[in-house]
């Protein structure tokens, strides 16, 4: 044990020395190495808990993973937009509706930017939202069950990328389109993009009590690419800021053709003004077709319904609500500091960061100091809204987070580094390399009024030699930095699942106490639940067979079923009668063309089996539940389609 | 080896079930598995001690938060009603009042166990099977099937206890 610890320490020691090589402050490192140990800072002893939760988007996994900080240990993968055979999400009868869209059942997406709900600009830990980028959707995940509760499709959108960020009191979760498209969709030549395609910015209201989402309005903007966004906060609450690129409106070879303009825009949206306009009957209702899928915790079931209408707003109809702030070089991240004063445009093809001032923006609007217009939307003068420029010397700034102590942390993709700089003076305080090609950075609460500025996690795009090689495909690498001191300190590397784009962190003290441990059996309202084993039964409706089954360590009731025939559709509805924390039961049926079920205590889940062959076929529990887990199984007898064997079921002969 | 025993046991179990079933013609096949079944049926403990389920341990209050409990002379019917409902939802998957099942039959339990022991067993079966000898022996006697903690409140467990008083 001791030896192991020593090895760890020396390893980290070596690592620290290596990293300090890249520093421009050699004199500081010797004392730094003496009074701190990176290994100790990330070590969470067996049985101890981490200080923060970190929710990492899963990127092309379509899901959301939960990690602990500072340890970098992964606790859970929450299925969101992708079928997840581990739990049966998207396979079970109850959760299949979650993945319905206007394109039918879409079992996958590309999840990007998780954001935790806020009250008064501070993390409140009720829900976390995340966007599906490919088939535009926004999901809401409960932070007591850590399960996806709701998914709403976003019509008139494509490449749902400047999403899913919440306003200061979670009035709205906002979704903007990265790829402009014809609105409404229609058959037209692609090269007539310019002037004809549009970009929609959707404001999705969030019910304060239940979190239910509803598209309140969509602003139909010029056909630019709306890349990222963040809400105003504090004094800028009521505004929302979106970066744009491809203001050239190129429709091909955008790698070159979207980078011609020296400046693109940050779109500043006064959503409170538009909300008032809409509340007074403004806007145009247009036909649409989009899915709204809601999971009900008491019935353990989701329903999907198609919505047929959406309210659109032409920005020209609401004067004074939308402005463009010129911002150099195809800005990517759009970040607002905790005070709400500074709006940072991370010009990804630039070396510098552009920081706009909210106060100066208001003054320029007041004075009507416009520098032209784009499709009728006023463009403010760059010099009039600029607060300052951070001359970092890095290349390819992408994203910025804040520590709540007046500092900002910006990632530089091309030069692979995190740069710490000071708000207001714009001076660079520190820079540390990342390994390699960092995308987002996350400070818990780093995009709220109250960041918890102890750690920063860099989410790297390229892994290369950081871990043992595992063939051409590797997990992406995250790096955690201690940012509590003047200089950042790289503490640890850990692999992440899929491709985490953004992440959201929150103190464990906010979430852990309210994390649900089980579902109460006496609150189970699932229509196929059995709340006591004497209700267990099998019913036939034509060729549908419904098996109402209960389970507890370590048997199924019933476990012998006869009278099922080839060609039947057999539904297993299984209720877990355990009422103890962490005693799920699994269920799997031989030859079933779907996944297993993993059923939490007090929960009911259903699985479809369509037997194709005569015989006696076993099912079993897949989750090692007790010393008698191996005995937890049963049989279904399948007779020929024309058999007259009656339906019967039993457990131990009863 | 172990698997063979398990398989034959299950086979025997399956055959037993079909005994009570609808298909008489399968009866003959029962004979095949009958031999292994004879052994499993008896459940005689290795020692000649009284099995834990039959043992009378009224002095033992068990281990847990219930240290003293006095029962009223009269049975509270409202509690019995609640207790019976709770028992049905939370316990009948493993306990039947007509026979030994996954766990022991609670009928007549108050002649064998103290009220405190019963409450402690319901409220924290894990602690009991770790620290109480009688609970430990029951676990062994009942095939290692650990009792599930159903997260009942003290009042709910007390209602079930009252219901048990009516099972004689």
Short mmCIF file of C-alpha atoms in Angstrom, two decimals, chain A residues 1-483:
data_model
loop_
_atom_site.label_atom_id
_atom_site.label_comp_id
_atom_site.label_asym_id
_atom_site.label_seq_id
_atom_site.Cartn_x
_atom_site.Cartn_y
_atom_site.Cartn_z
CA UNK A 1 0.00 0.00 0.00
CA UNK A 2 2.70 2.39 1.09
CA UNK A 3 4.81 1.43 -1.86
CA UNK A 4 1.91 2.04 -4.18
CA UNK A 5 1.30 5.44 -2.72
CA UNK A 6 4.95 6.30 -3.07
CA UNK A 7 4.86 5.31 -6.70
CA UNK A 8 1.82 7.43 -7.27
CA UNK A 9 3.45 10.36 -5.57
CA UNK A 10 6.60 10.08 -7.57
CA UNK A 11 4.60 9.73 -10.73
CA UNK A 12 2.72 12.90 -10.03
CA UNK A 13 5.85 14.60 -8.91
CA UNK A 14 7.42 13.79 -12.24
CA UNK A 15 4.34 14.95 -14.04
CA UNK A 16 4.36 18.24 -12.22
CA UNK A 17 7.98 18.84 -13.08
CA UNK A 18 7.22 18.07 -16.68
CA UNK A 19 4.36 20.52 -16.80
CA UNK A 20 6.31 23.25 -15.18
CA UNK A 21 8.75 22.96 -18.07
CA UNK A 22 6.15 24.70 -20.19
CA UNK A 23 5.79 27.52 -17.67
CA UNK A 24 7.11 30.99 -17.93
CA UNK A 25 7.32 31.27 -14.16
CA UNK A 26 10.09 28.92 -13.15
CA UNK A 27 10.72 30.55 -9.79
CA UNK A 28 7.27 29.69 -8.49
CA UNK A 29 7.34 25.96 -9.07
CA UNK A 30 9.89 24.88 -6.48
CA UNK A 31 7.84 26.23 -3.60
CA UNK A 32 4.65 25.00 -5.32
CA UNK A 33 5.98 21.48 -5.47
CA UNK A 34 6.99 21.59 -1.82
CA UNK A 35 3.74 22.74 -0.33
CA UNK A 36 1.35 20.79 -2.49
CA UNK A 37 1.00 17.31 -3.86
CA UNK A 38 -1.13 16.83 -6.95
CA UNK A 39 -1.77 13.21 -5.94
CA UNK A 40 -3.14 14.20 -2.56
CA UNK A 41 -5.42 16.79 -4.13
CA UNK A 42 -7.21 14.30 -6.34
CA UNK A 43 -7.06 11.35 -3.96
CA UNK A 44 -10.46 10.47 -2.54
CA UNK A 45 -9.95 7.67 -0.05
CA UNK A 46 -12.00 4.45 -0.36
CA UNK A 47 -15.49 5.09 0.94
CA UNK A 48 -15.05 8.86 0.85
CA UNK A 49 -17.03 11.05 -1.51
CA UNK A 50 -16.01 13.62 -4.07
CA UNK A 51 -16.60 17.31 -3.50
CA UNK A 52 -18.31 17.99 -6.85
CA UNK A 53 -20.47 16.26 -9.38
CA UNK A 54 -19.44 16.80 -12.99
CA UNK A 55 -21.91 16.10 -15.79
CA UNK A 56 -20.08 15.50 -19.04
CA UNK A 57 -21.96 15.53 -22.30
CA UNK A 58 -21.50 12.26 -24.13
CA UNK A 59 -21.17 13.78 -27.61
CA UNK A 60 -21.76 11.06 -30.16
CA UNK A 61 -22.76 8.60 -27.43
CA UNK A 62 -25.93 10.71 -27.18
CA UNK A 63 -25.86 10.45 -23.40
CA UNK A 64 -24.64 12.24 -20.30
CA UNK A 65 -22.04 10.85 -17.92
CA UNK A 66 -21.69 11.67 -14.24
CA UNK A 67 -18.24 12.03 -12.72
CA UNK A 68 -16.83 12.99 -9.36
CA UNK A 69 -14.34 15.79 -8.91
CA UNK A 70 -11.52 15.89 -8.04
CA UNK A 71 -11.15 12.11 -8.42
CA UNK A 72 -12.30 11.82 -12.04
CA UNK A 73 -14.24 8.66 -11.17
CA UNK A 74 -17.27 7.93 -13.36
CA UNK A 75 -20.46 7.13 -11.45
CA UNK A 76 -23.14 6.76 -14.06
CA UNK A 77 -24.02 7.05 -17.69
CA UNK A 78 -27.47 8.62 -18.01
CA UNK A 79 -29.18 7.56 -21.23
CA UNK A 80 -30.72 10.59 -22.93
CA UNK A 81 -30.94 10.49 -26.73
CA UNK A 82 -29.58 6.99 -27.31
CA UNK A 83 -30.94 3.55 -26.68
CA UNK A 84 -29.15 2.07 -23.72
CA UNK A 85 -29.29 -1.72 -23.44
CA UNK A 86 -27.74 -1.62 -19.98
CA UNK A 87 -30.99 -0.38 -18.46
CA UNK A 88 -33.41 -1.02 -21.30
CA UNK A 89 -33.87 2.74 -21.97
CA UNK A 90 -35.31 3.14 -25.45
CA UNK A 91 -35.99 -0.61 -25.57
CA UNK A 92 -38.55 -0.99 -22.80
CA UNK A 93 -42.17 -0.31 -23.66
CA UNK A 94 -42.17 2.57 -21.16
CA UNK A 95 -39.18 4.42 -22.63
CA UNK A 96 -39.53 3.81 -26.37
CA UNK A 97 -41.73 6.95 -26.66
CA UNK A 98 -38.83 9.07 -25.36
CA UNK A 99 -37.00 8.69 -28.67
CA UNK A 100 -39.93 9.50 -30.95
CA UNK A 101 -39.49 12.46 -33.30
CA UNK A 102 -41.17 13.90 -36.38
CA UNK A 103 -38.82 11.59 -38.32
CA UNK A 104 -40.04 8.55 -36.41
CA UNK A 105 -38.04 6.65 -33.82
CA UNK A 106 -34.50 8.10 -33.72
CA UNK A 107 -32.39 5.95 -31.41
CA UNK A 108 -29.31 8.17 -31.29
CA UNK A 109 -28.15 11.74 -31.16
CA UNK A 110 -25.12 13.89 -30.59
CA UNK A 111 -25.42 15.44 -27.14
CA UNK A 112 -23.53 18.65 -26.54
CA UNK A 113 -24.08 21.21 -23.80
CA UNK A 114 -25.44 20.29 -20.39
CA UNK A 115 -26.66 23.17 -18.24
CA UNK A 116 -27.99 22.95 -14.69
CA UNK A 117 -31.15 24.82 -13.73
CA UNK A 118 -30.71 28.11 -11.88
CA UNK A 119 -32.60 30.28 -9.46
CA UNK A 120 -31.48 33.90 -9.12
CA UNK A 121 -28.53 33.08 -11.32
CA UNK A 122 -27.22 30.35 -9.01
CA UNK A 123 -27.26 26.61 -9.55
CA UNK A 124 -30.33 25.12 -7.87
CA UNK A 125 -29.71 21.48 -8.81
CA UNK A 126 -33.27 20.63 -9.83
CA UNK A 127 -32.66 19.60 -13.43
CA UNK A 128 -30.00 19.42 -16.03
CA UNK A 129 -30.76 20.15 -19.68
CA UNK A 130 -28.87 18.90 -22.70
CA UNK A 131 -29.27 19.32 -26.44
CA UNK A 132 -29.34 16.72 -29.18
CA UNK A 133 -27.46 18.36 -32.03
CA UNK A 134 -28.36 16.13 -34.95
CA UNK A 135 -32.12 15.72 -34.82
CA UNK A 136 -32.79 18.90 -32.87
CA UNK A 137 -34.02 18.06 -29.40
CA UNK A 138 -33.71 19.33 -25.84
CA UNK A 139 -33.82 16.93 -22.91
CA UNK A 140 -34.52 17.58 -19.26
CA UNK A 141 -33.00 15.22 -16.75
CA UNK A 142 -34.08 15.02 -13.13
CA UNK A 143 -31.29 15.57 -10.65
CA UNK A 144 -33.02 13.51 -8.00
CA UNK A 145 -33.50 10.35 -10.08
CA UNK A 146 -30.71 11.13 -12.57
CA UNK A 147 -33.04 9.93 -15.33
CA UNK A 148 -34.25 11.65 -18.49
CA UNK A 149 -37.75 12.95 -17.84
CA UNK A 150 -38.58 14.91 -20.94
CA UNK A 151 -37.46 15.46 -24.51
CA UNK A 152 -38.86 18.13 -26.80
CA UNK A 153 -38.03 18.27 -30.48
CA UNK A 154 -37.19 21.67 -31.93
CA UNK A 155 -38.83 22.36 -35.31
CA UNK A 156 -37.34 24.74 -37.91
CA UNK A 157 -33.88 23.94 -36.61
CA UNK A 158 -30.88 21.94 -37.81
CA UNK A 159 -27.64 21.32 -35.99
CA UNK A 160 -29.11 22.31 -32.64
CA UNK A 161 -25.81 23.65 -31.33
CA UNK A 162 -26.23 27.01 -29.57
CA UNK A 163 -28.21 25.13 -26.94
CA UNK A 164 -29.27 24.20 -24.20
CA UNK A 165 -28.56 27.13 -21.92
CA UNK A 166 -30.89 28.37 -19.22
CA UNK A 167 -31.83 31.89 -18.20
CA UNK A 168 -31.20 33.12 -14.69
CA UNK A 169 -34.36 31.67 -13.16
CA UNK A 170 -34.74 28.83 -15.65
CA UNK A 171 -37.58 30.79 -17.24
CA UNK A 172 -36.32 29.42 -20.55
CA UNK A 173 -33.96 26.85 -21.89
CA UNK A 174 -32.70 28.25 -25.15
CA UNK A 175 -31.92 26.41 -28.38
CA UNK A 176 -30.38 27.98 -31.48
CA UNK A 177 -29.76 26.49 -34.88
CA UNK A 178 -26.26 26.05 -36.25
CA UNK A 179 -27.31 25.15 -39.78
CA UNK A 180 -29.79 27.51 -41.29
CA UNK A 181 -32.45 25.84 -43.40
CA UNK A 182 -35.52 26.78 -45.44
CA UNK A 183 -38.28 27.71 -42.99
CA UNK A 184 -40.68 26.08 -43.51
CA UNK A 185 -38.80 23.18 -45.10
CA UNK A 186 -39.40 22.96 -48.84
CA UNK A 187 -37.94 21.68 -52.09
CA UNK A 188 -35.59 24.40 -53.37
CA UNK A 189 -32.11 24.72 -54.96
CA UNK A 190 -29.33 24.64 -52.38
CA UNK A 191 -27.43 27.45 -54.06
CA UNK A 192 -30.31 29.80 -53.39
CA UNK A 193 -29.39 29.62 -49.69
CA UNK A 194 -28.44 33.28 -49.42
CA UNK A 195 -31.36 35.36 -48.27
CA UNK A 196 -33.72 32.38 -48.33
CA UNK A 197 -32.48 30.12 -45.57
CA UNK A 198 -33.22 31.16 -42.00
CA UNK A 199 -31.90 30.45 -38.54
CA UNK A 200 -34.30 29.95 -35.66
CA UNK A 201 -33.63 30.76 -32.03
CA UNK A 202 -36.09 28.92 -29.80
CA UNK A 203 -37.10 30.00 -26.32
CA UNK A 204 -38.49 26.97 -24.53
CA UNK A 205 -40.35 27.81 -21.35
CA UNK A 206 -39.75 25.65 -18.30
CA UNK A 207 -42.60 25.12 -15.86
CA UNK A 208 -41.19 26.24 -12.51
CA UNK A 209 -42.78 23.41 -10.57
CA UNK A 210 -42.54 20.34 -12.81
CA UNK A 211 -39.98 21.51 -15.31
CA UNK A 212 -42.21 20.73 -18.27
CA UNK A 213 -40.99 22.34 -21.47
CA UNK A 214 -42.98 24.17 -24.11
CA UNK A 215 -41.72 26.21 -27.06
CA UNK A 216 -42.92 29.68 -26.21
CA UNK A 217 -41.58 31.36 -29.35
CA UNK A 218 -39.01 31.04 -32.11
CA UNK A 219 -37.19 34.07 -33.45
CA UNK A 220 -36.64 33.65 -37.18
CA UNK A 221 -33.22 35.18 -37.86
CA UNK A 222 -31.10 35.68 -41.00
CA UNK A 223 -29.51 32.53 -42.37
CA UNK A 224 -26.27 32.62 -40.40
CA UNK A 225 -24.83 29.81 -38.29
CA UNK A 226 -25.75 30.36 -34.64
CA UNK A 227 -22.89 28.65 -32.91
CA UNK A 228 -23.09 29.06 -29.14
CA UNK A 229 -24.99 31.15 -26.67
CA UNK A 230 -25.26 32.20 -23.06
CA UNK A 231 -27.73 34.15 -21.02
CA UNK A 232 -27.26 37.56 -19.56
CA UNK A 233 -27.20 37.53 -15.78
CA UNK A 234 -27.52 40.09 -13.04
CA UNK A 235 -27.92 43.42 -14.80
CA UNK A 236 -28.02 41.78 -18.23
CA UNK A 237 -30.75 39.32 -17.18
CA UNK A 238 -33.42 39.49 -19.84
CA UNK A 239 -30.88 39.36 -22.67
CA UNK A 240 -29.40 36.38 -24.47
CA UNK A 241 -26.24 36.37 -26.58
CA UNK A 242 -25.49 34.14 -29.57
CA UNK A 243 -22.29 33.92 -31.56
CA UNK A 244 -22.68 33.66 -35.32
CA UNK A 245 -20.42 32.64 -38.15
CA UNK A 246 -21.00 32.16 -41.84
CA UNK A 247 -22.49 35.62 -42.06
CA UNK A 248 -21.27 35.17 -45.64
CA UNK A 249 -24.20 32.76 -46.02
CA UNK A 250 -22.08 30.30 -47.95
CA UNK A 251 -23.71 27.03 -48.79
CA UNK A 252 -20.65 25.04 -49.83
CA UNK A 253 -17.00 24.59 -48.83
CA UNK A 254 -17.73 26.54 -45.69
CA UNK A 255 -14.27 25.68 -44.41
CA UNK A 256 -13.11 28.46 -46.72
CA UNK A 257 -16.21 30.35 -47.72
CA UNK A 258 -17.51 30.97 -44.21
CA UNK A 259 -14.27 32.60 -43.13
CA UNK A 260 -14.13 35.49 -45.55
CA UNK A 261 -15.57 38.23 -43.37
CA UNK A 262 -13.19 39.84 -40.93
CA UNK A 263 -15.98 40.06 -38.42
CA UNK A 264 -19.09 38.05 -37.75
CA UNK A 265 -21.63 38.93 -35.08
CA UNK A 266 -22.77 38.27 -31.61
CA UNK A 267 -26.54 38.52 -31.73
CA UNK A 268 -27.91 40.22 -28.62
CA UNK A 269 -31.53 39.30 -28.00
CA UNK A 270 -33.71 41.16 -25.54
CA UNK A 271 -35.93 38.18 -24.82
CA UNK A 272 -37.93 39.98 -22.16
CA UNK A 273 -39.06 42.44 -24.81
CA UNK A 274 -40.02 39.64 -27.16
CA UNK A 275 -41.75 37.76 -24.35
CA UNK A 276 -43.87 40.85 -23.64
CA UNK A 277 -44.63 41.18 -27.37
CA UNK A 278 -45.73 37.56 -27.52
CA UNK A 279 -47.74 37.83 -24.31
CA UNK A 280 -49.63 40.71 -25.94
CA UNK A 281 -50.62 38.50 -28.83
CA UNK A 282 -47.60 39.19 -31.04
CA UNK A 283 -45.99 36.64 -33.32
CA UNK A 284 -47.25 34.34 -36.05
CA UNK A 285 -48.44 30.81 -35.40
CA UNK A 286 -47.18 28.54 -38.14
CA UNK A 287 -47.83 24.87 -38.82
CA UNK A 288 -45.11 22.58 -37.51
CA UNK A 289 -44.63 18.99 -36.53
CA UNK A 290 -42.51 18.11 -33.53
CA UNK A 291 -42.51 15.52 -30.78
CA UNK A 292 -42.95 16.21 -27.10
CA UNK A 293 -42.06 13.21 -24.97
CA UNK A 294 -42.69 13.17 -21.24
CA UNK A 295 -41.75 10.52 -18.71
CA UNK A 296 -43.97 10.29 -15.65
CA UNK A 297 -42.17 9.14 -12.52
CA UNK A 298 -45.30 7.74 -10.90
CA UNK A 299 -46.36 5.60 -13.86
CA UNK A 300 -42.72 4.88 -14.79
CA UNK A 301 -43.85 5.48 -18.36
CA UNK A 302 -43.32 7.96 -21.14
CA UNK A 303 -45.85 9.30 -23.60
CA UNK A 304 -45.12 10.96 -26.91
CA UNK A 305 -47.34 13.45 -28.64
CA UNK A 306 -46.87 15.42 -31.82
CA UNK A 307 -47.31 19.16 -31.64
CA UNK A 308 -48.61 20.84 -34.73
CA UNK A 309 -47.97 24.52 -34.30
CA UNK A 310 -45.23 26.88 -33.22
CA UNK A 311 -45.23 30.62 -32.59
CA UNK A 312 -42.65 32.48 -34.67
CA UNK A 313 -41.42 36.03 -34.28
CA UNK A 314 -39.93 38.17 -37.02
CA UNK A 315 -37.27 40.26 -35.23
CA UNK A 316 -38.18 43.28 -37.36
CA UNK A 317 -41.63 43.25 -35.80
CA UNK A 318 -40.16 43.94 -32.36
CA UNK A 319 -38.00 47.06 -32.71
CA UNK A 320 -35.27 47.34 -30.12
CA UNK A 321 -35.15 43.63 -29.34
CA UNK A 322 -32.37 42.32 -31.55
CA UNK A 323 -28.93 43.80 -32.31
CA UNK A 324 -25.72 42.59 -33.86
CA UNK A 325 -22.36 43.15 -32.15
CA UNK A 326 -19.49 42.82 -34.65
CA UNK A 327 -17.02 40.24 -33.34
CA UNK A 328 -13.84 39.20 -35.10
CA UNK A 329 -13.10 35.91 -36.75
CA UNK A 330 -15.94 33.40 -36.61
CA UNK A 331 -16.51 33.49 -32.85
CA UNK A 332 -17.30 30.16 -31.26
CA UNK A 333 -17.96 30.29 -27.50
CA UNK A 334 -20.17 33.10 -26.23
CA UNK A 335 -19.66 33.52 -22.50
CA UNK A 336 -20.99 35.99 -19.99
CA UNK A 337 -19.09 36.78 -16.79
CA UNK A 338 -20.73 36.35 -13.35
CA UNK A 339 -21.55 40.07 -13.08
CA UNK A 340 -23.35 40.08 -16.42
CA UNK A 341 -21.25 42.99 -17.70
CA UNK A 342 -18.85 41.22 -20.04
CA UNK A 343 -19.79 39.22 -23.08
CA UNK A 344 -16.84 37.29 -24.42
CA UNK A 345 -16.60 36.31 -28.06
CA UNK A 346 -14.02 33.60 -28.55
CA UNK A 347 -12.94 34.23 -32.15
CA UNK A 348 -11.79 30.80 -33.09
CA UNK A 349 -9.67 31.89 -36.05
CA UNK A 350 -8.05 34.67 -34.07
CA UNK A 351 -5.35 34.99 -31.46
CA UNK A 352 -7.30 37.52 -29.44
CA UNK A 353 -10.43 37.46 -27.37
CA UNK A 354 -13.04 40.11 -27.88
CA UNK A 355 -14.86 41.29 -24.78
CA UNK A 356 -17.98 43.37 -25.19
CA UNK A 357 -19.47 45.56 -22.49
CA UNK A 358 -23.15 45.25 -21.67
CA UNK A 359 -23.29 48.82 -20.36
CA UNK A 360 -21.62 50.18 -23.50
CA UNK A 361 -23.97 48.13 -25.62
CA UNK A 362 -26.98 49.68 -23.88
CA UNK A 363 -25.49 53.15 -24.28
CA UNK A 364 -24.87 52.59 -27.98
CA UNK A 365 -28.42 51.36 -28.46
CA UNK A 366 -29.72 54.34 -26.53
CA UNK A 367 -27.72 56.70 -28.72
CA UNK A 368 -28.72 54.78 -31.84
CA UNK A 369 -25.08 54.51 -32.89
CA UNK A 370 -25.59 51.99 -35.61
CA UNK A 371 -23.09 50.90 -38.21
CA UNK A 372 -25.53 49.64 -40.78
CA UNK A 373 -27.90 46.75 -40.65
CA UNK A 374 -28.17 43.13 -41.71
CA UNK A 375 -31.56 42.10 -43.05
CA UNK A 376 -33.00 45.08 -41.16
CA UNK A 377 -31.34 44.19 -37.86
CA UNK A 378 -29.21 47.08 -36.53
CA UNK A 379 -25.46 46.49 -36.31
CA UNK A 380 -23.75 48.31 -33.46
CA UNK A 381 -20.34 49.84 -33.96
CA UNK A 382 -17.55 47.52 -32.87
CA UNK A 383 -15.63 50.29 -31.06
CA UNK A 384 -18.76 51.39 -29.22
CA UNK A 385 -19.46 48.04 -27.59
CA UNK A 386 -15.91 46.79 -27.09
CA UNK A 387 -14.77 46.58 -23.48
CA UNK A 388 -11.34 45.22 -24.24
CA UNK A 389 -9.25 42.69 -26.03
CA UNK A 390 -7.28 39.92 -24.39
CA UNK A 391 -4.00 39.63 -26.24
CA UNK A 392 -3.07 36.19 -25.13
CA UNK A 393 -0.62 35.02 -27.69
CA UNK A 394 -2.54 31.76 -27.89
CA UNK A 395 -4.26 30.50 -31.00
CA UNK A 396 -7.84 29.43 -31.56
CA UNK A 397 -9.77 30.58 -28.48
CA UNK A 398 -12.95 28.54 -28.05
CA UNK A 399 -14.53 28.82 -24.60
CA UNK A 400 -14.29 30.80 -21.39
CA UNK A 401 -15.37 30.06 -17.83
CA UNK A 402 -15.07 32.12 -14.66
CA UNK A 403 -13.97 31.55 -11.07
CA UNK A 404 -16.05 34.21 -9.35
CA UNK A 405 -12.87 35.99 -8.20
CA UNK A 406 -12.52 38.24 -11.19
CA UNK A 407 -10.66 35.79 -13.39
CA UNK A 408 -11.55 34.07 -16.62
CA UNK A 409 -10.17 30.85 -18.09
CA UNK A 410 -10.11 30.48 -21.83
CA UNK A 411 -9.28 27.39 -23.83
CA UNK A 412 -7.16 27.63 -26.95
CA UNK A 413 -7.71 24.74 -29.30
CA UNK A 414 -4.88 25.31 -31.75
CA UNK A 415 -2.19 26.09 -29.20
CA UNK A 416 -3.53 23.47 -26.71
CA UNK A 417 -3.63 25.55 -23.56
CA UNK A 418 -5.73 27.15 -20.89
CA UNK A 419 -5.11 30.84 -20.35
CA UNK A 420 -6.08 32.58 -17.15
CA UNK A 421 -6.73 36.30 -17.50
CA UNK A 422 -8.17 39.10 -15.47
CA UNK A 423 -11.56 40.64 -16.19
CA UNK A 424 -11.32 44.41 -16.62
CA UNK A 425 -7.56 44.66 -17.06
CA UNK A 426 -7.42 41.91 -19.72
CA UNK A 427 -3.96 40.91 -18.54
CA UNK A 428 -2.84 37.31 -18.87
CA UNK A 429 -2.02 35.86 -15.46
CA UNK A 430 -1.08 32.30 -16.29
CA UNK A 431 -1.16 29.73 -19.03
CA UNK A 432 -0.91 25.96 -18.84
CA UNK A 433 -0.69 23.39 -21.61
CA UNK A 434 -3.45 20.88 -22.19
CA UNK A 435 -3.09 17.42 -23.71
CA UNK A 436 -4.29 17.92 -26.42
CA UNK A 437 -6.40 20.38 -28.38
CA UNK A 438 -8.81 21.47 -25.73
CA UNK A 439 -12.44 22.23 -26.50
CA UNK A 440 -14.60 23.34 -23.62
CA UNK A 441 -13.52 24.09 -20.09
CA UNK A 442 -15.72 23.73 -17.03
CA UNK A 443 -15.59 25.37 -13.63
CA UNK A 444 -18.47 24.17 -11.41
CA UNK A 445 -21.02 26.97 -11.65
CA UNK A 446 -18.59 28.69 -14.05
CA UNK A 447 -21.39 30.08 -16.14
CA UNK A 448 -23.60 31.38 -13.37
CA UNK A 449 -23.57 34.32 -11.00
CA UNK A 450 -21.80 32.18 -8.41
CA UNK A 451 -18.97 29.98 -9.67
CA UNK A 452 -17.23 27.55 -7.31
CA UNK A 453 -13.72 28.42 -8.42
CA UNK A 454 -11.68 25.56 -7.04
CA UNK A 455 -11.18 23.30 -10.03
CA UNK A 456 -11.29 23.69 -13.79
CA UNK A 457 -11.71 20.71 -16.08
CA UNK A 458 -10.35 20.93 -19.60
CA UNK A 459 -12.17 18.69 -22.08
CA UNK A 460 -9.68 17.72 -24.71
CA UNK A 461 -10.45 16.61 -28.23
CA UNK A 462 -7.33 14.62 -28.88
CA UNK A 463 -5.90 11.94 -26.60
CA UNK A 464 -2.96 10.43 -28.51
CA UNK A 465 -0.35 9.18 -26.03
CA UNK A 466 -1.99 10.07 -22.72
CA UNK A 467 -3.05 6.49 -21.91
CA UNK A 468 -2.17 2.95 -22.85
CA UNK A 469 -3.04 2.60 -26.54
CA UNK A 470 -6.22 0.68 -27.34
CA UNK A 471 -6.19 0.68 -31.11
CA UNK A 472 -7.11 3.60 -33.33
CA UNK A 473 -10.16 4.67 -31.35
CA UNK A 474 -9.68 6.18 -27.92
CA UNK A 475 -11.79 7.86 -25.31
CA UNK A 476 -11.26 11.58 -25.01
CA UNK A 477 -9.16 12.91 -22.21
CA UNK A 478 -10.10 15.38 -19.50
CA UNK A 479 -7.67 17.26 -17.31
CA UNK A 480 -8.37 18.76 -13.96
CA UNK A 481 -6.56 21.87 -12.77
CA UNK A 482 -6.45 23.33 -9.31
CA UNK A 483 -7.39 26.97 -9.86
#
